[in-house]
Tab-separated table of C-alpha atoms and ligand atoms in Angstrom:
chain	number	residue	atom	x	y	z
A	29	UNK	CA	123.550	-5.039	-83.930
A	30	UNK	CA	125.701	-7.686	-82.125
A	31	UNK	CA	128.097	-9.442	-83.776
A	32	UNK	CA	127.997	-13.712	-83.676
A	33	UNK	CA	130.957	-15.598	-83.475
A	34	UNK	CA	129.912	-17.717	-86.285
A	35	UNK	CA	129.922	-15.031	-88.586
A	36	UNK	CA	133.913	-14.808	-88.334
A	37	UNK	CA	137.318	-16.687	-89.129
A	38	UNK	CA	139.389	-16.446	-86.378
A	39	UNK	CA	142.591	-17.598	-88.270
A	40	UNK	CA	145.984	-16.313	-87.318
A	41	UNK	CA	144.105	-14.107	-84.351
A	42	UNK	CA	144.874	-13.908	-80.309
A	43	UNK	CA	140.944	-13.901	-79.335
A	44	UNK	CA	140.418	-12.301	-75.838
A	45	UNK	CA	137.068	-14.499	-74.646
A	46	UNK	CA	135.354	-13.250	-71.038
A	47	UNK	CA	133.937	-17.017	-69.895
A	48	UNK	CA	132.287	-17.823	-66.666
A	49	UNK	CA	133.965	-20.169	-65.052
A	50	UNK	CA	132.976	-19.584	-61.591
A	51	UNK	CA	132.905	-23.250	-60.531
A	52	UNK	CA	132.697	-24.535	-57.417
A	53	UNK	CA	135.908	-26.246	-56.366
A	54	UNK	CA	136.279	-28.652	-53.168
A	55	UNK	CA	139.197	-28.659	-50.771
A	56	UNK	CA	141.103	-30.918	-52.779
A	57	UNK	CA	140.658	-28.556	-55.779
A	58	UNK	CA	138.814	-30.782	-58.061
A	59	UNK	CA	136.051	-29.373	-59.620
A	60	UNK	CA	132.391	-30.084	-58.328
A	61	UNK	CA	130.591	-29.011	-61.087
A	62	UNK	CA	131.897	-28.452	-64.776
A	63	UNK	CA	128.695	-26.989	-66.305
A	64	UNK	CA	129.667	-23.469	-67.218
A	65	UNK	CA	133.433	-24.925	-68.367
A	66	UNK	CA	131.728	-27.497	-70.628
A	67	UNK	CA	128.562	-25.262	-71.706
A	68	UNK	CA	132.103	-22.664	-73.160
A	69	UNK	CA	133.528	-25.534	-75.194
A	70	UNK	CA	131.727	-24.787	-78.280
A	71	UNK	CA	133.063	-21.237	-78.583
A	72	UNK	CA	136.742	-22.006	-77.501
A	73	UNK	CA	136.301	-25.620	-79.547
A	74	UNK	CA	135.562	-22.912	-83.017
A	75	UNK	CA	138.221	-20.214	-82.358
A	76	UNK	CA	140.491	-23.414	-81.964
A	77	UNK	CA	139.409	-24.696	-85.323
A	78	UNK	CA	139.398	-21.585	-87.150
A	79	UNK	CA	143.173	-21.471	-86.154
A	80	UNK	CA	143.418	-18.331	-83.457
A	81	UNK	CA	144.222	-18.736	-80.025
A	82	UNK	CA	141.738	-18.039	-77.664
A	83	UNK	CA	142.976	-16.244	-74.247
A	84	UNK	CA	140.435	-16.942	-71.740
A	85	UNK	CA	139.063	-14.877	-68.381
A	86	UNK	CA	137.231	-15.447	-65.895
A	87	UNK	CA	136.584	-14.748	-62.044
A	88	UNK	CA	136.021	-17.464	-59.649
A	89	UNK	CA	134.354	-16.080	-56.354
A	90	UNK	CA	134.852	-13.192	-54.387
A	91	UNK	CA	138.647	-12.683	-53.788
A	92	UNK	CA	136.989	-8.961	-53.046
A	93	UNK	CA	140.276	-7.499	-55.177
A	94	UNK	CA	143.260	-9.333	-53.318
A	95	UNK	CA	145.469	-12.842	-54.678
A	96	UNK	CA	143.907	-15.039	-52.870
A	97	UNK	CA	144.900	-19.029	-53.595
A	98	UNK	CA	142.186	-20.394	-52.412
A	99	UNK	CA	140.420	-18.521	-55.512
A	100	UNK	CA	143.255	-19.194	-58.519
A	101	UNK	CA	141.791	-20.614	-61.533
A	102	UNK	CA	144.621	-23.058	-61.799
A	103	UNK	CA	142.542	-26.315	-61.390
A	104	UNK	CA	140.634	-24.692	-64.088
A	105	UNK	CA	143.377	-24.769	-66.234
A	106	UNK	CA	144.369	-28.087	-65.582
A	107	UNK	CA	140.972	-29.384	-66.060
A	108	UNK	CA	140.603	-28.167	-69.296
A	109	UNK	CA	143.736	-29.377	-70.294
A	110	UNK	CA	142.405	-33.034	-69.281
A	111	UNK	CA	138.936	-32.341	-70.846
A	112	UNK	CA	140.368	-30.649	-74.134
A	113	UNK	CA	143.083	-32.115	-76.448
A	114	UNK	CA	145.450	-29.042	-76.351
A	115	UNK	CA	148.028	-27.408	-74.434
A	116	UNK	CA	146.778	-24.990	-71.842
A	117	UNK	CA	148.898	-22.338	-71.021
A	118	UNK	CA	148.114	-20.670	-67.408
A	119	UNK	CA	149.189	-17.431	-66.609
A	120	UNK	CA	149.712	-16.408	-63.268
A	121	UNK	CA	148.257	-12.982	-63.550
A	122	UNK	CA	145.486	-11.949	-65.466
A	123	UNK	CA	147.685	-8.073	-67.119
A	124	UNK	CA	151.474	-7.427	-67.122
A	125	UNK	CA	154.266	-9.689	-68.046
A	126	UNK	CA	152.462	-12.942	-66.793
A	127	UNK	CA	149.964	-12.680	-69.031
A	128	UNK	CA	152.050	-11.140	-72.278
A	129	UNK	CA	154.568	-14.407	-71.829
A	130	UNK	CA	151.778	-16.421	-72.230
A	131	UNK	CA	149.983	-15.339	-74.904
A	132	UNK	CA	153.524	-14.481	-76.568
A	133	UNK	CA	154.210	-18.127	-76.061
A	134	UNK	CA	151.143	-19.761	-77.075
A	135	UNK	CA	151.038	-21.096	-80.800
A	136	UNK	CA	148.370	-21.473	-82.971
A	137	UNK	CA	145.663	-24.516	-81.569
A	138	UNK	CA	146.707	-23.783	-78.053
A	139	UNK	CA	144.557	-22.291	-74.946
A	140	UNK	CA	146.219	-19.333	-72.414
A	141	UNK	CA	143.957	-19.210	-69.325
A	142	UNK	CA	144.684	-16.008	-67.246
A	143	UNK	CA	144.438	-15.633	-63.462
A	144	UNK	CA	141.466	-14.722	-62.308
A	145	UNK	CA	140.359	-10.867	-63.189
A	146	UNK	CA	138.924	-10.305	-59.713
A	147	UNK	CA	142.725	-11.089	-57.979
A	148	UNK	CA	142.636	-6.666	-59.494
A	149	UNK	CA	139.910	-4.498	-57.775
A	150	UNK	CA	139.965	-2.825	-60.795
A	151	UNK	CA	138.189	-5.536	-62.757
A	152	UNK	CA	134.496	-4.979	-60.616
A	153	UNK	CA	135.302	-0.998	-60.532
A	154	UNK	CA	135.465	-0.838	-64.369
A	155	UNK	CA	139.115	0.646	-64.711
A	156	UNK	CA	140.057	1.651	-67.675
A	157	UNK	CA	143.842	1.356	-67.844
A	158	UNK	CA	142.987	-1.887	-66.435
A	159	UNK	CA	140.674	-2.854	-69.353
A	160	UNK	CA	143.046	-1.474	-71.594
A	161	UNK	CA	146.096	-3.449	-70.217
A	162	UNK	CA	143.637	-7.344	-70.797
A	163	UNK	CA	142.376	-5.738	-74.480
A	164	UNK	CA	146.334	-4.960	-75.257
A	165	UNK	CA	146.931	-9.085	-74.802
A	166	UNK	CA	144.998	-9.613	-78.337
A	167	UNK	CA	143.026	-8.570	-81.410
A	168	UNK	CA	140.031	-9.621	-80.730
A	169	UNK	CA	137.068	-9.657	-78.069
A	170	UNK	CA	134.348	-12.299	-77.608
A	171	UNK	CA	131.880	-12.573	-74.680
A	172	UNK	CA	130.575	-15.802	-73.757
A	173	UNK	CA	130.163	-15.107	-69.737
A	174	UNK	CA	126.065	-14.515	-69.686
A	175	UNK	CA	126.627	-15.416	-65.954
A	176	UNK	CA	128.211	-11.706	-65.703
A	177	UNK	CA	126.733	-10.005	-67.858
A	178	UNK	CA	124.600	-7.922	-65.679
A	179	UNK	CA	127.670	-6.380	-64.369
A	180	UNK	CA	129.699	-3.724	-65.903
A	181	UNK	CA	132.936	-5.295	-65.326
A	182	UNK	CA	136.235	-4.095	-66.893
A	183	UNK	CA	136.143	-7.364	-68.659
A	184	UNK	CA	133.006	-7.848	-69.205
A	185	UNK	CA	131.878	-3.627	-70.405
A	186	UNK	CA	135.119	-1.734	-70.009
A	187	UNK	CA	137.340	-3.777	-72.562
A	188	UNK	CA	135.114	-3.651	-75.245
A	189	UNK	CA	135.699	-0.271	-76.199
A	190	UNK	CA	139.328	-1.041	-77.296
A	191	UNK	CA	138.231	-3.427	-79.753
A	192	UNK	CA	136.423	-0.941	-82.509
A	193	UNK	CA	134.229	-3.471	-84.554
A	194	UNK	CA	136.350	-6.824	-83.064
A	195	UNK	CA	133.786	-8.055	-80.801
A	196	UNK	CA	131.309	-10.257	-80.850
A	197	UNK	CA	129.066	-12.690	-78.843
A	198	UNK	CA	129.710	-16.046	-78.274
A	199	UNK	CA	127.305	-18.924	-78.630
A	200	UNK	CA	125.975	-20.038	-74.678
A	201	UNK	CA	125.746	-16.219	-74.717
A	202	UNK	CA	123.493	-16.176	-77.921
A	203	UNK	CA	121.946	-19.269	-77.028
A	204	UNK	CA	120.998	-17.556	-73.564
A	205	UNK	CA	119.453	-14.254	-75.352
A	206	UNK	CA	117.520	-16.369	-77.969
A	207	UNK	CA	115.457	-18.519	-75.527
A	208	UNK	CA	115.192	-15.875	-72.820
A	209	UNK	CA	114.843	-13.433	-75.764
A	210	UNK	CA	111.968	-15.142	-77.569
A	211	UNK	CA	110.226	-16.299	-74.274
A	212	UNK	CA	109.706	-12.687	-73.396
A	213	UNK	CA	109.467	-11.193	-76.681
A	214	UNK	CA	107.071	-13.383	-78.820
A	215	UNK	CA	105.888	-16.353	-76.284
A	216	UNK	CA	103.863	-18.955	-78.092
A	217	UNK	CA	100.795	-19.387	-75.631
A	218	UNK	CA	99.868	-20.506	-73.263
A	219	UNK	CA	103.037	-19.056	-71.502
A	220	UNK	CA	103.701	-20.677	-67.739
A	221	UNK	CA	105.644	-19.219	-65.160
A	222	UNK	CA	106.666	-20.993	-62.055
A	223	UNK	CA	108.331	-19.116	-59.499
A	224	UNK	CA	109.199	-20.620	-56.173
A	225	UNK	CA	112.019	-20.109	-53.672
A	226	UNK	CA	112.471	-18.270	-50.283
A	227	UNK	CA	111.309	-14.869	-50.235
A	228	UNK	CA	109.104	-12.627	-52.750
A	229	UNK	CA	111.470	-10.249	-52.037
A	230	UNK	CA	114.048	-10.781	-54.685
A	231	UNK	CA	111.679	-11.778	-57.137
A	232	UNK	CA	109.007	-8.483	-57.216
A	233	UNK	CA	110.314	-7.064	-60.270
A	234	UNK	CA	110.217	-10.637	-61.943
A	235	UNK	CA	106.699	-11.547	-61.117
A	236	UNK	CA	105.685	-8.039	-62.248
A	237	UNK	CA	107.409	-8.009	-65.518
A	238	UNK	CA	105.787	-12.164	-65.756
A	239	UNK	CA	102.323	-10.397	-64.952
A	240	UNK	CA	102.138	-8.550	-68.665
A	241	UNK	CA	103.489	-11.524	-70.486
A	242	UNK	CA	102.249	-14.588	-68.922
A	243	UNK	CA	98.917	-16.510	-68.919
A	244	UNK	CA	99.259	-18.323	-66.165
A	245	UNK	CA	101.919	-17.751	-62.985
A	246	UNK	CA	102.388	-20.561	-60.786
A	247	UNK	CA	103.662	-20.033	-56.919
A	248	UNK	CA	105.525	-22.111	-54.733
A	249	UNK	CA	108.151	-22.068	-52.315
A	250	UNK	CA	108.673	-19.841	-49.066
A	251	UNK	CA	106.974	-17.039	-51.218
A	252	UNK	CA	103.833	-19.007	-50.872
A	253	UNK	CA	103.074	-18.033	-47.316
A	254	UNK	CA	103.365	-14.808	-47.820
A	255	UNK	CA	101.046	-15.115	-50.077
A	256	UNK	CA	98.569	-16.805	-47.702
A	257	UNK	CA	98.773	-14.303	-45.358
A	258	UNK	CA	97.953	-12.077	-47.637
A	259	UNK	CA	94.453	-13.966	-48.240
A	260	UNK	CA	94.119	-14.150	-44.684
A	261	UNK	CA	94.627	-17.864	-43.823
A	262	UNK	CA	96.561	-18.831	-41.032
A	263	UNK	CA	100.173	-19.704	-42.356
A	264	UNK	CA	101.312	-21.301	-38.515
A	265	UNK	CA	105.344	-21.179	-38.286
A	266	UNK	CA	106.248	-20.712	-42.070
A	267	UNK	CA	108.321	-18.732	-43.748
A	268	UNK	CA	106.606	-15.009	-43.766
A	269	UNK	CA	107.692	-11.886	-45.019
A	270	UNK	CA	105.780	-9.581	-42.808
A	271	UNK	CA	106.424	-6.460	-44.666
A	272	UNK	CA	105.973	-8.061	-47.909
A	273	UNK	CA	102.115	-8.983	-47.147
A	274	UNK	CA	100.268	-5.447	-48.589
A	275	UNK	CA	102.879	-6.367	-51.650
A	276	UNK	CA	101.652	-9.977	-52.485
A	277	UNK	CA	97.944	-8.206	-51.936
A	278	UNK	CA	98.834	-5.625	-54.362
A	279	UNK	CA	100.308	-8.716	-56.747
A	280	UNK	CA	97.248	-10.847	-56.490
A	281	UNK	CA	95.167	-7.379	-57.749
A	282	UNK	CA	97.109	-6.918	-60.405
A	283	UNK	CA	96.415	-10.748	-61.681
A	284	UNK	CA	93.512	-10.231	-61.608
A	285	UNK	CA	93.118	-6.537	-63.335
A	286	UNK	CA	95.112	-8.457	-66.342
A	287	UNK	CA	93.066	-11.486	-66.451
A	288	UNK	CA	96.649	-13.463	-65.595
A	289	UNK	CA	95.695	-16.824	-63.472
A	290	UNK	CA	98.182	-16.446	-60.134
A	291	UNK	CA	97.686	-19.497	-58.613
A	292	UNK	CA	98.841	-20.412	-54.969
A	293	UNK	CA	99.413	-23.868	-54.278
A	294	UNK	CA	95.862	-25.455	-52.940
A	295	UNK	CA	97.006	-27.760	-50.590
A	296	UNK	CA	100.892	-27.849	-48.698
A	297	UNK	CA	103.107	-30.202	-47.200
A	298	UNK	CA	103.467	-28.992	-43.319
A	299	UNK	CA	106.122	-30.372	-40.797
A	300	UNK	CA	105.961	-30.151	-37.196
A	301	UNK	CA	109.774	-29.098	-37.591
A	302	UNK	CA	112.526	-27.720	-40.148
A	303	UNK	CA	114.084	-31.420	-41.054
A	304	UNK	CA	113.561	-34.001	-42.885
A	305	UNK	CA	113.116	-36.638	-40.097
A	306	UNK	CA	110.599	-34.601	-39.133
A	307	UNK	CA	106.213	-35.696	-38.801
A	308	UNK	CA	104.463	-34.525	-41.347
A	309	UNK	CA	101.043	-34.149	-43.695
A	310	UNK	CA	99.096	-32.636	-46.095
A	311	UNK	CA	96.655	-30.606	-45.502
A	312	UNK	CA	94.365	-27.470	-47.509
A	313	UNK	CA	96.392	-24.085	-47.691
A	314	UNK	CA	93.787	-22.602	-45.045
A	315	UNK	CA	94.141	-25.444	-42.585
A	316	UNK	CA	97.857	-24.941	-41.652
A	317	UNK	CA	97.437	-25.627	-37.763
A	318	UNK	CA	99.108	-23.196	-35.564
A	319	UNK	CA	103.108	-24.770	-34.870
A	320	UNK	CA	103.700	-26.450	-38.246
A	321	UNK	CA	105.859	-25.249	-41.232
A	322	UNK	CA	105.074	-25.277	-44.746
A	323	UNK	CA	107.854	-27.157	-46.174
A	324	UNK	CA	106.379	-28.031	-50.289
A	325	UNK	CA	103.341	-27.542	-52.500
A	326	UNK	CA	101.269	-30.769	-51.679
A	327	UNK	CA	99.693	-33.441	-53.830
A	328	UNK	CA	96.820	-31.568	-55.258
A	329	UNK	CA	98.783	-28.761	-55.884
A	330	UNK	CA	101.426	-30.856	-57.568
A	331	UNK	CA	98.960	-32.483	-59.961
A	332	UNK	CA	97.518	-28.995	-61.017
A	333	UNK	CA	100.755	-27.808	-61.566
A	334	UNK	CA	101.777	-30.794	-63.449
A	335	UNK	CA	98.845	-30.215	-65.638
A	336	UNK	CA	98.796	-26.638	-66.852
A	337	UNK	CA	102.485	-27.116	-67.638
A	338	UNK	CA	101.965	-30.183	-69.566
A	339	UNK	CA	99.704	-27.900	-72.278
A	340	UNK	CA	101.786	-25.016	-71.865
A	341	UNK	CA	103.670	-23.827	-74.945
A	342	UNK	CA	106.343	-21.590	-73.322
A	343	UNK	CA	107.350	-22.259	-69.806
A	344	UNK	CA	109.703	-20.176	-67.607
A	345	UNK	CA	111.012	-21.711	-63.949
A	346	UNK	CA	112.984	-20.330	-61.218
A	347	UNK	CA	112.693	-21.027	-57.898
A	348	UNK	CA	111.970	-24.406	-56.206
A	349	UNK	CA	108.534	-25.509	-54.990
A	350	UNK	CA	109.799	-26.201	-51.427
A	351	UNK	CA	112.495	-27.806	-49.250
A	352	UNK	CA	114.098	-29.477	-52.409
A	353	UNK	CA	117.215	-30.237	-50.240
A	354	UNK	CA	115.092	-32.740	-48.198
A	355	UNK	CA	113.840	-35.483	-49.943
A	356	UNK	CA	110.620	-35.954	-48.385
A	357	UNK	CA	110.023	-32.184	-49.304
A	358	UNK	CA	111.551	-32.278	-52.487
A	359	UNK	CA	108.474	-33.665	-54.676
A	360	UNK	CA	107.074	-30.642	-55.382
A	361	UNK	CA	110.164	-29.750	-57.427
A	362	UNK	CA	109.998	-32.939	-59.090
A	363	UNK	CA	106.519	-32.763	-60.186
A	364	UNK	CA	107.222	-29.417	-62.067
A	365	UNK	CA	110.543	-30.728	-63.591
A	366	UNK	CA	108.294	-33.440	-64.857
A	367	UNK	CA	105.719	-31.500	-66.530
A	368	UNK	CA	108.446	-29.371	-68.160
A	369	UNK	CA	110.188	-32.671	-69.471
A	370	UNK	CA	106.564	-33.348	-70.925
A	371	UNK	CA	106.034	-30.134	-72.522
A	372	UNK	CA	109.011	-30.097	-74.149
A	373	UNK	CA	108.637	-33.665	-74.915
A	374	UNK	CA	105.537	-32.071	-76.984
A	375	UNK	CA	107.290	-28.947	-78.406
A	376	UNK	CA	107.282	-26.169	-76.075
A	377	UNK	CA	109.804	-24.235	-75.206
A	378	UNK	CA	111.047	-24.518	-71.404
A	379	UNK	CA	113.534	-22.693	-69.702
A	380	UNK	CA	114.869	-23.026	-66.412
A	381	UNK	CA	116.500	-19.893	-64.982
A	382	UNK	CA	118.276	-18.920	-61.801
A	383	UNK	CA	120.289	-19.999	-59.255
A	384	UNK	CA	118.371	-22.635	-56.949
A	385	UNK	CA	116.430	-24.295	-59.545
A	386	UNK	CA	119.250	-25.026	-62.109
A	387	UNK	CA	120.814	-26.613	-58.949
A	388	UNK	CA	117.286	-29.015	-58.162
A	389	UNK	CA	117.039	-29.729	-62.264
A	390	UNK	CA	120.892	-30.741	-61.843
A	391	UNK	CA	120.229	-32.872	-58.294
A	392	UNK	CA	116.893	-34.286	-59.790
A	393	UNK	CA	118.681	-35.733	-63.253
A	394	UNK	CA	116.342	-33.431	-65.484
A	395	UNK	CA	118.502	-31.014	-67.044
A	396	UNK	CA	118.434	-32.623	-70.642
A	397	UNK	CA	114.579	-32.721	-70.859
A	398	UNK	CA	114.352	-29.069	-70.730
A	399	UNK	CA	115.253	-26.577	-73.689
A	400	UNK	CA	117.178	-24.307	-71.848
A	401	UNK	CA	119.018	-23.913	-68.474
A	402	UNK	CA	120.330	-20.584	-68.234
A	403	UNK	CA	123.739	-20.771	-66.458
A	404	UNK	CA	123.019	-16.889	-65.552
A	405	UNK	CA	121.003	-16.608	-62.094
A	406	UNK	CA	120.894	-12.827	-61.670
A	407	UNK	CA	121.467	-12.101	-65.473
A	408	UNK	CA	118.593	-14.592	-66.175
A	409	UNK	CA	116.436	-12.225	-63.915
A	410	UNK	CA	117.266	-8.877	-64.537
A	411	UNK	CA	116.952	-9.958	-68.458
A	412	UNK	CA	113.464	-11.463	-67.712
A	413	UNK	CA	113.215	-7.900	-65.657
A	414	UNK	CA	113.535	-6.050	-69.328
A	415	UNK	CA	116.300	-4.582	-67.496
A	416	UNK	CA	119.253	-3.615	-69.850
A	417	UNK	CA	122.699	-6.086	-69.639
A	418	UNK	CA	125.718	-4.036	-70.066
A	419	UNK	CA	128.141	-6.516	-71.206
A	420	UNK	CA	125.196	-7.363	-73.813
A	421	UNK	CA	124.680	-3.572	-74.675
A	422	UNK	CA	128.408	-3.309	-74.940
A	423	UNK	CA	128.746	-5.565	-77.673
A	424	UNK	CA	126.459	-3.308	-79.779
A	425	UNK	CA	128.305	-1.929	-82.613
B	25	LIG	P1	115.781	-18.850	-53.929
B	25	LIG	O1	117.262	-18.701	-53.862
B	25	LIG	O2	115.022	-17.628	-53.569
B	25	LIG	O3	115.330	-19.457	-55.242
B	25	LIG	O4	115.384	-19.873	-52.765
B	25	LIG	C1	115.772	-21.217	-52.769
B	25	LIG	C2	115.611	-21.775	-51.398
B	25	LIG	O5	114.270	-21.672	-50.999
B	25	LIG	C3	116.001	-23.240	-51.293
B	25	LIG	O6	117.130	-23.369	-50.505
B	25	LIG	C4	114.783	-23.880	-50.642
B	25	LIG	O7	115.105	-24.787	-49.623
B	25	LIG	C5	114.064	-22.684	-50.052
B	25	LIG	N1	112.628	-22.961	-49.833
B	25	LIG	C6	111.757	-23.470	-50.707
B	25	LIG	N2	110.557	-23.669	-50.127
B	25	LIG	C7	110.676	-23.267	-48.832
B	25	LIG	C8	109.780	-23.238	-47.739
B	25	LIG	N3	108.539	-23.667	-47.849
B	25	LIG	N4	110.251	-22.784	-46.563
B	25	LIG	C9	111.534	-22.366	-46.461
B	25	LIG	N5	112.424	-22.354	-47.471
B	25	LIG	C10	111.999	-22.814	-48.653
């Protein structure tokens, strides 16, 4: 059993939370993109109104276990202290004195922020004296960092064994398990994927795991050509992964040993070259001329797609359709962003998951028409994988 937050007064208690707030930051240290510090408000926003104190951590990119400046989650502090009515306290180290002044110093209804964990090498190599040291700063544990949750961090796995029964999940990390939770364990059907991006590589295990649950897969992206290889059409200079090409055979099989519909785009956007000023057309997926590069699903393909996701009842999306970046080679994208907006418009359930296409719902202004954007782009995968999450497992009690 995991333990939810809501379940639990937090009055009078120092409440350790493990965020994400890997943000990006510019070179003037403002902050790009505040998704994953505003999608943590509602668990720090009820520890605050309970009456504890909640002492947050996080990393912020890959310091690689060194202080490194350019990686301090000071802005971070200050931005939630100009977001948030309350006094933020920062501490300049995540352990030690640093971070025992400012919890020590931090009264009830105020924030402490600690340095970022991954300033200590011993927050990715699970130390325990190190977890030890961040679970001695308060009484309590709560997770809320989905984002890291595939990793068994100190802060994220290691620290949660000094807590006895004091842990518990917070709510974008319950919110992420439900709909990623329910999609894969009871889907109402008909259950869409869509999975685009570069390679087929990364995504094997995904498409696998989508092949027992799904009644329909849609493909776009780079991964398409492989794909079309594997039928044997002529693919000209687009993105192949040679020594994926017996794989996608072997995938195609499989769709149709389970009945599952694995559709490859019908008809593709090709440009002469890799830009957006670039010539280009449609033309049928086996016509791609020798020279030209398959940039985005085209119009047919587009409308299909558009279609089956408009009666779908579950829908699961990662991975963009094509060149998003570009705008002429961004309307495949679009088209599936607008068929999700429709099917949740009619009651499905849609979730968007992963890296690049959280980023093309964000560009393309569709993130509230969805039901779910995970903020977790590896831990969205490995969950859809059935893999097991340790920082979830480690909240079992
Ligand atoms: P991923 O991280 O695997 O989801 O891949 C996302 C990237 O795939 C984006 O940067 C897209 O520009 C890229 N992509 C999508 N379609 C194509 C394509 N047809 N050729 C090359 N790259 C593509």
């Amino acid at each position: 059993m995991i333990k939810s937050i809501n379940d639990y007064s937090f009055s009078g208690k120092k409440v350790l939370v493990r965020v994400d707030f890997n943000v990006p930051i510019d070179e003037n240290l403002k902050i790009t993109d505040d998704t994953r510090i505003i999608s943590s408000l509602p668990t720090i926003e009820k520890i605050l109104k309970d009456g504890g104190i909640p002492v947050l951590c996080s990393h912020l990119g890959r310091p690689k276990g060194k202080v490194n400046s350019k990686y301090s989650l000071k802005p971070v502090a200050d931005y939630l202290a100009s977001i948030l009515n309350f006094t933020v306290h920062f501490a300049e180290d995540c352990i030690g004195e640093p971070a025992e002044d400012a919890v020590a110093k931090a009264k009830l209804g105020e924030i402490v922020l600690l340095e970022n964990l991954r300033f200590h090498p011993e927050e990715e190599g699970n130390v325990k004296e190190f977890s030890e040291s961040l679970a001695s700063l308060t009484d309590v544990y709560v997770n809320d960092a989905f984002g890291s949750a595939h990793r068994a961090h100190a802060s994220t796995e290691g620290v949660t064994k000094f807590f006895g029964e004091n842990k518990f999940a917070g709510f974008l990390l319950l919110k992420e398990l439900k709909y990623l939770g329910s999609a894969m364990e009871n889907p109402q059907n008909p259950f869409v994927s869509i999975i685009g991006g570069a390679k087929i590589s990364g995504k094997i295990d995904v498409i696998r795991k989508l092949l027992e649950k799904c009644d329909s897969i849609l493909i776009g992206g780079g991964m398409t050509f492989t794909f079309l290889k594997a039928k044997g059409y002529n693919i000209g200079n687009s993105l192949l992964e040679e020594d994926r090409i017996n794989l996608a055979k072997e995938l195609l099989e499989e769709a149709k040993e389970r009945k599952v519909n694995l559709i490859l785009p019908s008809d593709i956007i090709i440009a002469k070259e890799f830009n957006n000023n670039s010539e280009y057309k449609i033309v049928p997926s086996d016509k791609i001329p020798d020279g030209w590069i398959g940039m985005d699903i085209g119009i047919a393909a587009q409308n299909e797609y558009f279609n089956i996701i408009n009666n779908a009842k579950t829908v699961f999306w990662n991975g963009p359709m094509g060149v998003f970046e570009m705008t002429n080679f961004a309307n495949g994208t679009l088209s599936i962003a607008k068929g999700m907006k429709e099917s949740t418009g009619k009651g499905a359930v849609t979730i968007v998951g992963g890296g690049d296409s959280v980023a093309a719902i964000n560009q393309l202004g569709f993130s509230k028409d969805v039901s779910h954007v995970s903020t977790g782009g590896g831990a969205s995968l490995e969950f859809i994988e059935g893999k097991v999450l340790p920082g979830v497992k480690a909240l079992e009690i």
